Short mmCIF file of C-alpha atoms and ligand atoms in Angstrom, two decimals:
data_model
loop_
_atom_site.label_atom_id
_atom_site.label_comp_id
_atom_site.label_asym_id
_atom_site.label_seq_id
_atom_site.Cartn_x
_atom_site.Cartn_y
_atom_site.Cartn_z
CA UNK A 1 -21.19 17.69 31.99
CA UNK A 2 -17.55 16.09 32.87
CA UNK A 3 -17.51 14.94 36.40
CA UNK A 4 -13.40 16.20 37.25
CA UNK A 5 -13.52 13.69 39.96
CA UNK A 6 -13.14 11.19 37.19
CA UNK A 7 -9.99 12.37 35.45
CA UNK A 8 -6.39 11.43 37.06
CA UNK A 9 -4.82 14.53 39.63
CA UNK A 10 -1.83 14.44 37.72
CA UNK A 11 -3.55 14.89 34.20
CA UNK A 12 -4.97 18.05 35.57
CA UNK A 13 -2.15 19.23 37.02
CA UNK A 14 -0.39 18.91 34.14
CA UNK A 15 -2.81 20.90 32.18
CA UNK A 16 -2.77 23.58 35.18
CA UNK A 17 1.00 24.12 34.74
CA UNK A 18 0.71 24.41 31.18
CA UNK A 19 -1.75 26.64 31.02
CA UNK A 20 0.16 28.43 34.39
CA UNK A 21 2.88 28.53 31.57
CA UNK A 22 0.56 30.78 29.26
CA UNK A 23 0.32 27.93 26.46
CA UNK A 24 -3.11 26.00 25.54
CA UNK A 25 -3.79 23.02 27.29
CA UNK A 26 -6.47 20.26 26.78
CA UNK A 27 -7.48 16.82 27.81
CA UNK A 28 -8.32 15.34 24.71
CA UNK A 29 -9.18 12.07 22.63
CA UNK A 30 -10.43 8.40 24.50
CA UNK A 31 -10.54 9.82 27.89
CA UNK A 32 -13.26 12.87 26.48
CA UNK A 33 -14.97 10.55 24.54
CA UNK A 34 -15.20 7.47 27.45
CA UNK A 35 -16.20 10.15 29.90
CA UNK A 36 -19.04 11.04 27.64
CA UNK A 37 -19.93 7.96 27.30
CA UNK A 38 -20.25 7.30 31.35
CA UNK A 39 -17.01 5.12 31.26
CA UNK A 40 -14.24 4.77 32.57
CA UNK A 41 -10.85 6.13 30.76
CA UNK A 42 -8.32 3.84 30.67
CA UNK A 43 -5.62 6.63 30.26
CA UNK A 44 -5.43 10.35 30.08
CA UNK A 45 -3.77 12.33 26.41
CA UNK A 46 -3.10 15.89 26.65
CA UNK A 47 -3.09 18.17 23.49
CA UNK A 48 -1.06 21.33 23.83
CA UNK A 49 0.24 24.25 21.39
CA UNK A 50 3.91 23.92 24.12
CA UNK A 51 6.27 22.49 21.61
CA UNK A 52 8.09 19.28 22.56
CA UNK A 53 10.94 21.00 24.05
CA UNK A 54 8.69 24.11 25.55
CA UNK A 55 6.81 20.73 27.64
CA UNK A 56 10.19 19.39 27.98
CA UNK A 57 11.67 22.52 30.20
CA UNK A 58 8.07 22.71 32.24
CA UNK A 59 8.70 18.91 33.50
CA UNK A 60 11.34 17.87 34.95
CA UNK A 61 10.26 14.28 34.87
CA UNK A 62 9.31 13.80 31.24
CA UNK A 63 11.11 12.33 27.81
CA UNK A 64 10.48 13.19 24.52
CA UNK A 65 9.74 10.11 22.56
CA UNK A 66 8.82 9.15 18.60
CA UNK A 67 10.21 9.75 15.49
CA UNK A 68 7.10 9.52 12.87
CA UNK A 69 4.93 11.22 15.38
CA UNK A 70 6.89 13.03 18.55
CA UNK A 71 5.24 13.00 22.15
CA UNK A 72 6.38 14.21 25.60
CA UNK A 73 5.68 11.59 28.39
CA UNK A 74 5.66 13.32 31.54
CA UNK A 75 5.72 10.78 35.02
CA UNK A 76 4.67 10.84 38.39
CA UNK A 77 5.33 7.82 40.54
CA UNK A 78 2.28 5.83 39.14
CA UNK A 79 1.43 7.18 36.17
CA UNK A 80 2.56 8.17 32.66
CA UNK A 81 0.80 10.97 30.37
CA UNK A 82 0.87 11.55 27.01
CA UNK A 83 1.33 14.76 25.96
CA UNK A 84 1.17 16.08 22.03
CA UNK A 85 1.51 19.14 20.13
CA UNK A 86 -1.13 20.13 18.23
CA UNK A 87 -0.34 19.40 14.13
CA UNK A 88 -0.61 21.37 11.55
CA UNK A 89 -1.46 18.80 9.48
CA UNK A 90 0.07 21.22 6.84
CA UNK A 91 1.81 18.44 4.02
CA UNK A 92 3.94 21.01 2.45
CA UNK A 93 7.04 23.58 2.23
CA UNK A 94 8.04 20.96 5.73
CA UNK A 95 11.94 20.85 5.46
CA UNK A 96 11.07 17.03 6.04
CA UNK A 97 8.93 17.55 9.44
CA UNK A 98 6.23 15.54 7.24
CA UNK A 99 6.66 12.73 5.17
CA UNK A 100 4.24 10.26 2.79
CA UNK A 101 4.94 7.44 0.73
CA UNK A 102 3.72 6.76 -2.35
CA UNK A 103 0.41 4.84 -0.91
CA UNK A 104 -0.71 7.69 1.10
CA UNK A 105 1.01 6.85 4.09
CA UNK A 106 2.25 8.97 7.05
CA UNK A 107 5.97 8.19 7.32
CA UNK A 108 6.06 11.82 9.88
CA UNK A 109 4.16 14.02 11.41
CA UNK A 110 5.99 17.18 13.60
CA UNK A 111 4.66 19.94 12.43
CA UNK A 112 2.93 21.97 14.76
CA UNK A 113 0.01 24.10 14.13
CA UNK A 114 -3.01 25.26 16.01
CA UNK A 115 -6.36 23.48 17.60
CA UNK A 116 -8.46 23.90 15.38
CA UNK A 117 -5.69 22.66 12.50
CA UNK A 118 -5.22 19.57 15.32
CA UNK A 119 -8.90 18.87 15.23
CA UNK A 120 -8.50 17.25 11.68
CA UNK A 121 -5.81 15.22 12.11
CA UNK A 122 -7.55 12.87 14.15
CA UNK A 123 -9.29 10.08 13.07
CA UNK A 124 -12.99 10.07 13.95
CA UNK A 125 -15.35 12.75 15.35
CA UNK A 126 -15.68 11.22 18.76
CA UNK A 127 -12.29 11.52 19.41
CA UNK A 128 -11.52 15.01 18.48
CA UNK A 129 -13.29 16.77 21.65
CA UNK A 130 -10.80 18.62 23.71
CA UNK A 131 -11.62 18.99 27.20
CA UNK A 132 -10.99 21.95 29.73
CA UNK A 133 -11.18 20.42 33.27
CA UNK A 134 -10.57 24.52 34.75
CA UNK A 135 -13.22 25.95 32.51
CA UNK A 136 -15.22 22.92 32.01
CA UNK A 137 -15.83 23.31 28.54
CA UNK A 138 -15.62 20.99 25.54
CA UNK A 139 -14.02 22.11 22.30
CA UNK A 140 -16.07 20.52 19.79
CA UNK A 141 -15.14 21.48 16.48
CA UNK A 142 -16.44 18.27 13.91
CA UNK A 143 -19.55 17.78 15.81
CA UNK A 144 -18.45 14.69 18.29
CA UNK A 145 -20.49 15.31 20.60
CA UNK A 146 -23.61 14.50 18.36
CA UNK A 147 -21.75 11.74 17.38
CA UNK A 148 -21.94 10.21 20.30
CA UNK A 149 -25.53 11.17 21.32
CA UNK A 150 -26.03 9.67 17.60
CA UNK A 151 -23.94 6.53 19.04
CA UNK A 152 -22.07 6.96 15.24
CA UNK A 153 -18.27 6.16 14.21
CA UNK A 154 -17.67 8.58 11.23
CA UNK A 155 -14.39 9.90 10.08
CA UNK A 156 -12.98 13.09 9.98
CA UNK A 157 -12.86 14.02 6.46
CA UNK A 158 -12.60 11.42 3.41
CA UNK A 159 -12.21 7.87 4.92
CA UNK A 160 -10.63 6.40 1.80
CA UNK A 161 -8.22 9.18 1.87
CA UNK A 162 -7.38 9.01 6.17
CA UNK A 163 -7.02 5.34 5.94
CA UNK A 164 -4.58 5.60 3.23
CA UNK A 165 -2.91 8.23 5.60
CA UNK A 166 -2.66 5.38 8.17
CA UNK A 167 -4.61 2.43 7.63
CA UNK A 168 -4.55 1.26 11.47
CA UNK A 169 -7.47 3.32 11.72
CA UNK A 170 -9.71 0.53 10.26
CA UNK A 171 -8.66 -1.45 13.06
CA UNK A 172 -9.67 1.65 15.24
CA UNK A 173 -12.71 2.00 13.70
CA UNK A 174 -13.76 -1.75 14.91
CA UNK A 175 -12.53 -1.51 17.97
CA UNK A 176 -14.46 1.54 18.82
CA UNK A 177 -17.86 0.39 17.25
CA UNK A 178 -17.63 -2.18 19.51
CA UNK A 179 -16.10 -0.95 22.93
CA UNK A 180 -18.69 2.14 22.88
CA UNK A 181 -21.65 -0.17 21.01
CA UNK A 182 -21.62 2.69 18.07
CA UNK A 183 -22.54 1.79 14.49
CA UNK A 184 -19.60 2.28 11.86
CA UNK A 185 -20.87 4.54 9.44
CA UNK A 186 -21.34 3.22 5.78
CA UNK A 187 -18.05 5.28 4.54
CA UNK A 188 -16.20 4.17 6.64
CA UNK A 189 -17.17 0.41 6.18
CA UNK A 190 -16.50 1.25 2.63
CA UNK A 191 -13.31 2.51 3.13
CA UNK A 192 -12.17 -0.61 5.09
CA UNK A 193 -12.83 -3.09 2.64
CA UNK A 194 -10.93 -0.82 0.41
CA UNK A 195 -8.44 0.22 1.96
CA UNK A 196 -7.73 -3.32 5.14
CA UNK A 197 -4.55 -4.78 2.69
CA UNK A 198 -2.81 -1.22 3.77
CA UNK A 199 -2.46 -2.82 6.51
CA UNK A 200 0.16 -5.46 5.43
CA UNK A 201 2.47 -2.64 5.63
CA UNK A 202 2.47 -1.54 8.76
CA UNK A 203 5.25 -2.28 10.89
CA UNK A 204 5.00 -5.66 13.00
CA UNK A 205 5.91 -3.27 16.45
CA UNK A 206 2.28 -1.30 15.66
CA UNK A 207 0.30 -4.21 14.66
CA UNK A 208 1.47 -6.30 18.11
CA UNK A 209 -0.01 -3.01 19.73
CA UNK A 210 -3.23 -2.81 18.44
CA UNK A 211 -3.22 -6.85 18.71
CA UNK A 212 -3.21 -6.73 22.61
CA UNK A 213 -6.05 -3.54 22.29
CA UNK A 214 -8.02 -5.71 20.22
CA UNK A 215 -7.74 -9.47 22.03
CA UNK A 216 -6.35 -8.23 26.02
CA UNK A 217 -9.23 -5.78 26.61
CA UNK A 218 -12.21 -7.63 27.07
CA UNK A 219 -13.71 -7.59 24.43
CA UNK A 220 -11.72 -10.03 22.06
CA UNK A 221 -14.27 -12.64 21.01
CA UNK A 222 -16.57 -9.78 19.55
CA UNK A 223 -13.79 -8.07 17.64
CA UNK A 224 -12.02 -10.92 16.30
CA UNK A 225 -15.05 -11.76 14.87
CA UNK A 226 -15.73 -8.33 13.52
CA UNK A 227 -12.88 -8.49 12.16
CA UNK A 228 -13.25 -11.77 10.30
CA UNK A 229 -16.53 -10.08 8.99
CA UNK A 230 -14.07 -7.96 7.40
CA UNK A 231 -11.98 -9.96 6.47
CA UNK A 232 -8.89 -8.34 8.63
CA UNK A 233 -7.99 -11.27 10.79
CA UNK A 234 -5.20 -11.87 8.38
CA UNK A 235 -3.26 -8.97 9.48
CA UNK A 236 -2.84 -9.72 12.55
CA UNK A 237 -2.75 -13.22 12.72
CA UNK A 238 -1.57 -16.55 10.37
CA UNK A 239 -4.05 -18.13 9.34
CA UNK A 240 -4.85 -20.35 6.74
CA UNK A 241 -7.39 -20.73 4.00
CA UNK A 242 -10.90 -22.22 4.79
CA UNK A 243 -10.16 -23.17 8.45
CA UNK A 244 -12.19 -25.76 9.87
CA UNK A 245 -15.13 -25.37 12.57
CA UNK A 246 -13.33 -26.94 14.72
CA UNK A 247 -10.41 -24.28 14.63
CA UNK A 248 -12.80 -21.37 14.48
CA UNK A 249 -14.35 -22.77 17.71
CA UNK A 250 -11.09 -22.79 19.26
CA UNK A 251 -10.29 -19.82 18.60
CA UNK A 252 -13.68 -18.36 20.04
CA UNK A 253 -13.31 -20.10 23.10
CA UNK A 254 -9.31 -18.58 24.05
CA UNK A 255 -11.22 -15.58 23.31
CA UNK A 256 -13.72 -16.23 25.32
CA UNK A 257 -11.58 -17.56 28.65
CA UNK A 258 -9.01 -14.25 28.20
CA UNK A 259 -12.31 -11.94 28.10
CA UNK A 260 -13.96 -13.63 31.27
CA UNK A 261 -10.48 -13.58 32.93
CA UNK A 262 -10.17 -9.88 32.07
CA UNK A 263 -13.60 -8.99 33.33
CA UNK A 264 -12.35 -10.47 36.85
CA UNK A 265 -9.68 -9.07 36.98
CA UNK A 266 -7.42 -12.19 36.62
CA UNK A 267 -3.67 -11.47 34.66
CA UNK A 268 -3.88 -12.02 30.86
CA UNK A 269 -1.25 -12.43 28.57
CA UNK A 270 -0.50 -12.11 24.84
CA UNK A 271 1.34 -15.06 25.44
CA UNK A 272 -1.11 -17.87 26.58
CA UNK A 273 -3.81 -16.32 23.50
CA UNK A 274 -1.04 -16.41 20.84
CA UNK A 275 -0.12 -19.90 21.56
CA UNK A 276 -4.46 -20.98 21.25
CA UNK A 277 -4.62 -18.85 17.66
CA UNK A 278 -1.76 -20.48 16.33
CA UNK A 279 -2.76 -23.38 17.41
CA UNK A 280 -5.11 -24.61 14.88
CA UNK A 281 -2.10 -24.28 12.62
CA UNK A 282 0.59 -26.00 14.44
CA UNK A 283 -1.86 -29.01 14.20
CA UNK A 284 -2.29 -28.60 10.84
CA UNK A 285 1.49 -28.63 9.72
CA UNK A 286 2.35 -31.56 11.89
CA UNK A 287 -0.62 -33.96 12.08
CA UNK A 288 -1.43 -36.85 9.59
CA UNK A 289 -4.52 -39.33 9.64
CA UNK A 290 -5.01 -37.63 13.49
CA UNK A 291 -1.36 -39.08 14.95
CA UNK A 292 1.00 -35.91 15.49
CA UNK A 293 4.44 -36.17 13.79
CA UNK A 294 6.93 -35.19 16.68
CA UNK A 295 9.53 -33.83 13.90
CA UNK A 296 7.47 -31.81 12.13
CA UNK A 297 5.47 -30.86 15.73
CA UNK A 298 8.98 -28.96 16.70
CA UNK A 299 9.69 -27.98 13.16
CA UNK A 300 6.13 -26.17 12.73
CA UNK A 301 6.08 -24.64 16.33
CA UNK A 302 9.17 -22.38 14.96
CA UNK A 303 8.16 -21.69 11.61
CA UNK A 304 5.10 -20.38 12.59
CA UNK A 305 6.05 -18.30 15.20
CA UNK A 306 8.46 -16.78 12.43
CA UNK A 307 5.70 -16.14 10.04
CA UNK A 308 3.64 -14.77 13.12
CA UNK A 309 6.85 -12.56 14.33
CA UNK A 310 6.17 -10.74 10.72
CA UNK A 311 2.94 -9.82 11.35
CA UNK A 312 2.85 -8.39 15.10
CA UNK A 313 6.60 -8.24 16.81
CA UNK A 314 5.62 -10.51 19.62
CA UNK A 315 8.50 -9.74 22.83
CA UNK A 316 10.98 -12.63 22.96
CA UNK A 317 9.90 -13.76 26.67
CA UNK A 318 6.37 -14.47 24.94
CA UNK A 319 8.07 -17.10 22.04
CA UNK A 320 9.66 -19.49 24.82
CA UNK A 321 6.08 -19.33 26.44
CA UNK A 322 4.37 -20.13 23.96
CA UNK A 323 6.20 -23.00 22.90
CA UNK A 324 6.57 -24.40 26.41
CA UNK A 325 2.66 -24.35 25.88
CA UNK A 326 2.70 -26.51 22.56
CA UNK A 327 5.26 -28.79 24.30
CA UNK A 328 3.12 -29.36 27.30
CA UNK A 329 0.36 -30.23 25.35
CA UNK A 330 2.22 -33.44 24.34
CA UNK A 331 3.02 -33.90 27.92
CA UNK A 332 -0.34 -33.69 29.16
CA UNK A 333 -1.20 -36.42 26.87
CA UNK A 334 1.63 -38.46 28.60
CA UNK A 335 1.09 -39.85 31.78
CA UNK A 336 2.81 -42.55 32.34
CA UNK A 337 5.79 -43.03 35.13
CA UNK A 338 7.51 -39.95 36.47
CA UNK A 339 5.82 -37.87 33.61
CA UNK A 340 2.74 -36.32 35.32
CA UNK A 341 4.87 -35.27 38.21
CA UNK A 342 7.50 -33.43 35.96
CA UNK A 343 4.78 -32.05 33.83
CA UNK A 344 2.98 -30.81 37.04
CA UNK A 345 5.97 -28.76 38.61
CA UNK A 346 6.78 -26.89 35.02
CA UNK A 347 6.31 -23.53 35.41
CA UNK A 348 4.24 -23.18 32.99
CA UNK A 349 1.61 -26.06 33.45
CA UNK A 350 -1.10 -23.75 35.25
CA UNK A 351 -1.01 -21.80 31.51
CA UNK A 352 -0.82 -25.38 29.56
CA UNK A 353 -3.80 -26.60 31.96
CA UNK A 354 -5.63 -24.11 31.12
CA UNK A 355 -5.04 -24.75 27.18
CA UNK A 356 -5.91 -27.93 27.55
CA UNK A 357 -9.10 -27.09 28.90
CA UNK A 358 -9.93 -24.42 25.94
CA UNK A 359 -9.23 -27.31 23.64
CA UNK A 360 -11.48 -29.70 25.27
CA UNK A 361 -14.40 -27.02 25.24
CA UNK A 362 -13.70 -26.10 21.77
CA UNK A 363 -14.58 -29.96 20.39
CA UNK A 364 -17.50 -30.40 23.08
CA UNK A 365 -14.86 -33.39 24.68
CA UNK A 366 -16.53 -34.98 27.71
CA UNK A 367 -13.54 -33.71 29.25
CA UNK A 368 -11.43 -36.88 30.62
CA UNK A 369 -7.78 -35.26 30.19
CA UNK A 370 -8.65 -31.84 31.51
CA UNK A 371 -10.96 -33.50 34.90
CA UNK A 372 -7.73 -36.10 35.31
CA UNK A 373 -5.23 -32.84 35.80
CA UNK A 374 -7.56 -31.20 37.47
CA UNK A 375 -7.90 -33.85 40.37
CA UNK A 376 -3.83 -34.23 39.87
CA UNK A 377 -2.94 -31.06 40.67
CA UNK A 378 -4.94 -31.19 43.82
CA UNK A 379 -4.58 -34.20 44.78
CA UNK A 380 -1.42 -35.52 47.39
CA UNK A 381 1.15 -37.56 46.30
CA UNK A 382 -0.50 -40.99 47.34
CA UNK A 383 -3.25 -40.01 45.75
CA UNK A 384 -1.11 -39.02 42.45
CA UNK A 385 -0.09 -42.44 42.59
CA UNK A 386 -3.11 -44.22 42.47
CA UNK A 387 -4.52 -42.19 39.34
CA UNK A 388 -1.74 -42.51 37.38
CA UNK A 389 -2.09 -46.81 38.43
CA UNK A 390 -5.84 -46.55 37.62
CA UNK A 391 -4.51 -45.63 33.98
CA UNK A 392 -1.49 -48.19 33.52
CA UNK A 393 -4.24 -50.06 31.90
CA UNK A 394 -5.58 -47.69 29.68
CA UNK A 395 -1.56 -46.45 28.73
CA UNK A 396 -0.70 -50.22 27.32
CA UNK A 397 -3.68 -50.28 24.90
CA UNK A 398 -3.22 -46.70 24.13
CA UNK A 399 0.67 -46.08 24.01
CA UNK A 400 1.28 -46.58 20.30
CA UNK A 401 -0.44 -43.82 19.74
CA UNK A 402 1.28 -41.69 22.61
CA UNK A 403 0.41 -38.46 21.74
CA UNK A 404 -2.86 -39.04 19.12
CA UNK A 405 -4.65 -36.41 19.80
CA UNK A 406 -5.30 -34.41 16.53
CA UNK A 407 -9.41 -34.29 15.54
CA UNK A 408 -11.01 -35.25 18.31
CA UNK A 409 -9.49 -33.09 20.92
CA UNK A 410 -7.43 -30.51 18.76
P1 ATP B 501 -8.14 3.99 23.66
O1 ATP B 501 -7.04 4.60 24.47
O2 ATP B 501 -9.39 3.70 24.39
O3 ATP B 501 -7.67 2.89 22.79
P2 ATP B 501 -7.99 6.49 22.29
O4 ATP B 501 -8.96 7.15 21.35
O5 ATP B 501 -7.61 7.23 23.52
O6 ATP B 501 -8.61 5.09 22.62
P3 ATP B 501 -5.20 6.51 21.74
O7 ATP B 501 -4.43 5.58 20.87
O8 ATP B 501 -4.92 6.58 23.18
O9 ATP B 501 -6.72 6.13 21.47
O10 ATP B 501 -5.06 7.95 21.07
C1 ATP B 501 -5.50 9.15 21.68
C2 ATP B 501 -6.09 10.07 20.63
O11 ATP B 501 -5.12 10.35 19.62
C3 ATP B 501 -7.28 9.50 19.87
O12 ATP B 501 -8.49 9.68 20.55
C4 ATP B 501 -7.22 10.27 18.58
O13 ATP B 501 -7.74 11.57 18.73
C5 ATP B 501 -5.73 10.39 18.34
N1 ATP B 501 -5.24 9.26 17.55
C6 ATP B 501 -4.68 8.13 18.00
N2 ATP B 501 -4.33 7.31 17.02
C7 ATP B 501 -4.68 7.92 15.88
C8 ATP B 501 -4.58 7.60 14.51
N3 ATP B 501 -4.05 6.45 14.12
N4 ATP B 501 -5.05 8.50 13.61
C9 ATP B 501 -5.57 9.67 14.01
N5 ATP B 501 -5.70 10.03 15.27
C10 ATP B 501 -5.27 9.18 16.22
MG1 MG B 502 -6.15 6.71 25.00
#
């Protein structure tokens, strides 16, 4: 049924040694499920009864990592794999190996227990199976394989109660329905609406995670807006009460140019997407009558990359990227003198160039700034010359409103 061919060497040799070892080994989780489904995995898990340290003294080349939840990653020159003890999923008499607060929520999770104990502790059907690749068999103990003949997303025990557990599985859930093109059963719709605020307390390092699963893998126009349906966006992202078209458009369309860029293969970053969602925002705090207020423009650009920073823990490098973004927006709009030139050899102009263009297909603009930078950039430096003289013209009558750029082209 699995074709071995598909799974990584080193996965299976890892289960090989382990179960050379005389412990239970298993490929297990997305990489089942996706080769079930005829795709791809994206990365191999292996689920063992070898104890953290027992996998420890196997490999040389492997660290045990996490508190809340401990792992072994074992390496090979290329490749990392993710290697868990099964849970017991046992919540008492624990001498603090697991830990809840008062909502519900899994603070820890270390103690170990068998596979069939394991099975329950994960979070939906399809991603229990546990995967042999020496025996080619499939441990199937909550029916995940007619899951996904049934193209279903249902929960392992009471929704309401496992997204209380953890409520990033809501986000999971979405994700899922849509990657695979599986319906989300009616529980476990139920159980987000219920249960999505849980999500306002999980920590800003785990939300930027699932933030680049939902928007970097392809597929981030049809989730975001699954998530807006319900009503989740705000946990991952600022936003602000009703938003207009216009920003809604926007924010499709960044969606749209990181999924295309994706699917060919072209380098995405959390950076260049981050800077287009917030966007909408940063226009909103600094703008007036459509004239930007250059004050409030740099004032805004940090305060909402603050109030973002609480929500998903966006890596430093990403924040001066994102504003040199903003900032080159203004500069685009400036072309006059020495400006272009400057603005041209930033580092960062292919990334702000390619903003501006999102912008100007967000609000259906005929395009003039974006077709201007895009013969610039090309263009040699007598040429350069003579398009920035062909707009001295247009620069007198528009200058006193430098950088008025607000509604039309936001
Ligand atoms: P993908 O890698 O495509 O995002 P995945 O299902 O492999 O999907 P991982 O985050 O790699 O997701 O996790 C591997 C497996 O671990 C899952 O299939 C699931 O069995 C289990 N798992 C992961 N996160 C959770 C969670 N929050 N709650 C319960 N089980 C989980
Ligand atoms: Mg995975």
């Amino acid at each position: 049924m699995i074709d071995n061919k598909k799974i990584s060497k080193f996965a299976i040799s890892i289960v090989e040694e382990l179960q050379r070892n005389k412990f239970q080994a298993f490929l297990v989780g997305g990489c089942v499920r996706d080769l079930l489904c005829g795709i791809n995995p994206k990365d191999f898990d292996i689920a063992t009864n070898a104890t953290p340290n027992e996998i420890r003294k196997i490999f040389k080349a492997s660290r045990i990592i996490g508190r809340r939840f401990k792992l072994v990653h074992i390496f090979s020159k290329s490749e990392l794999i993710e290697v868990a003890t099964f849970r017991s999923g046992d919540d008492h008499d624990n001498e603090g190996h697991f830990l809840k607060d008062q909502s519900g929520k899994i603070l820890r999770d270390n103690i170990w227990g068998t596979l069939e104990q394991d099975t329950f502790r994960r979070d939906f059907t399809i991603n229990a199976l546990y995967y042999c690749p020496l025996s080619g068999k499939v441990e199937d103990h909550n029916s995940g394989i007619k899951h996904i003949k049934d193209k279903k997303i249902i929960s392992i025990g009471d929704p309401l109660k496992r997204f209380s557990e953890d409520p990033v599985r809501s986000l999971r859930a979405i994700r899922f329905s849509n990657k695979l093109n599986f319906k989300i059963d009616k529980n476990i719709k139920d159980a987000i609406y219920k249960k999505g605020h849980l999500l306002s307390n999980i920590s800003n390092a785990r939300i930027f995670d699932e933030f680049c699963k939902m928007f970097l893998n392809g597929l981030g126009e049809k989730n975001f807006k699954k998530l807006v349906s319900f009503g989740l966006n705000k946990y991952l992202l600022v936003t602000s009460h009703n938003e207009s078209d216009i920003s809604k458009k926007l924010i499709n369309e960044a969606l749209r140019n990181t999924d295309s860029r994706v699917k060919n293969n072209q380098s995405v970053t959390p950076g260049f997407l981050i800077a287009a969602m917030l966007w909408p925002e940063l226009l909103k705090r600094s703008s007036k009558n459509r004239e930007i207020n250059l004050r409030k423009y740099f004032r805004s650009m940090d305060q909402i990359l603050r109030s973002q920073q609480k929500i998903t823990a966006i890596p430093r490098k990403f924040h001066t990227y994102i504003k040199d973004i903003w900032v080159l927006q203004l500069k685009l709009h400036s072309r006059i003198g020495k400006q272009p030139y400057k603005t041209v050899n930033h580092p960062r102009f292919r990334a702000a160039y390619d903003f501006l263009l999102v912008r100007e297909r967000a609000c259906d603009c005929k395009g003039v700034l974006g077709d201007w930078w895009t013969k610039f950039q090309k263009n040699d430096r007598i040429q350069q010359k003579s398009l920035i003289a062909e707009l001295k013209d247009f620069n007198d009558k528009e200058s006193h409103k430098k950088f008025g750029f607000t509604e039309e082209l936001i």
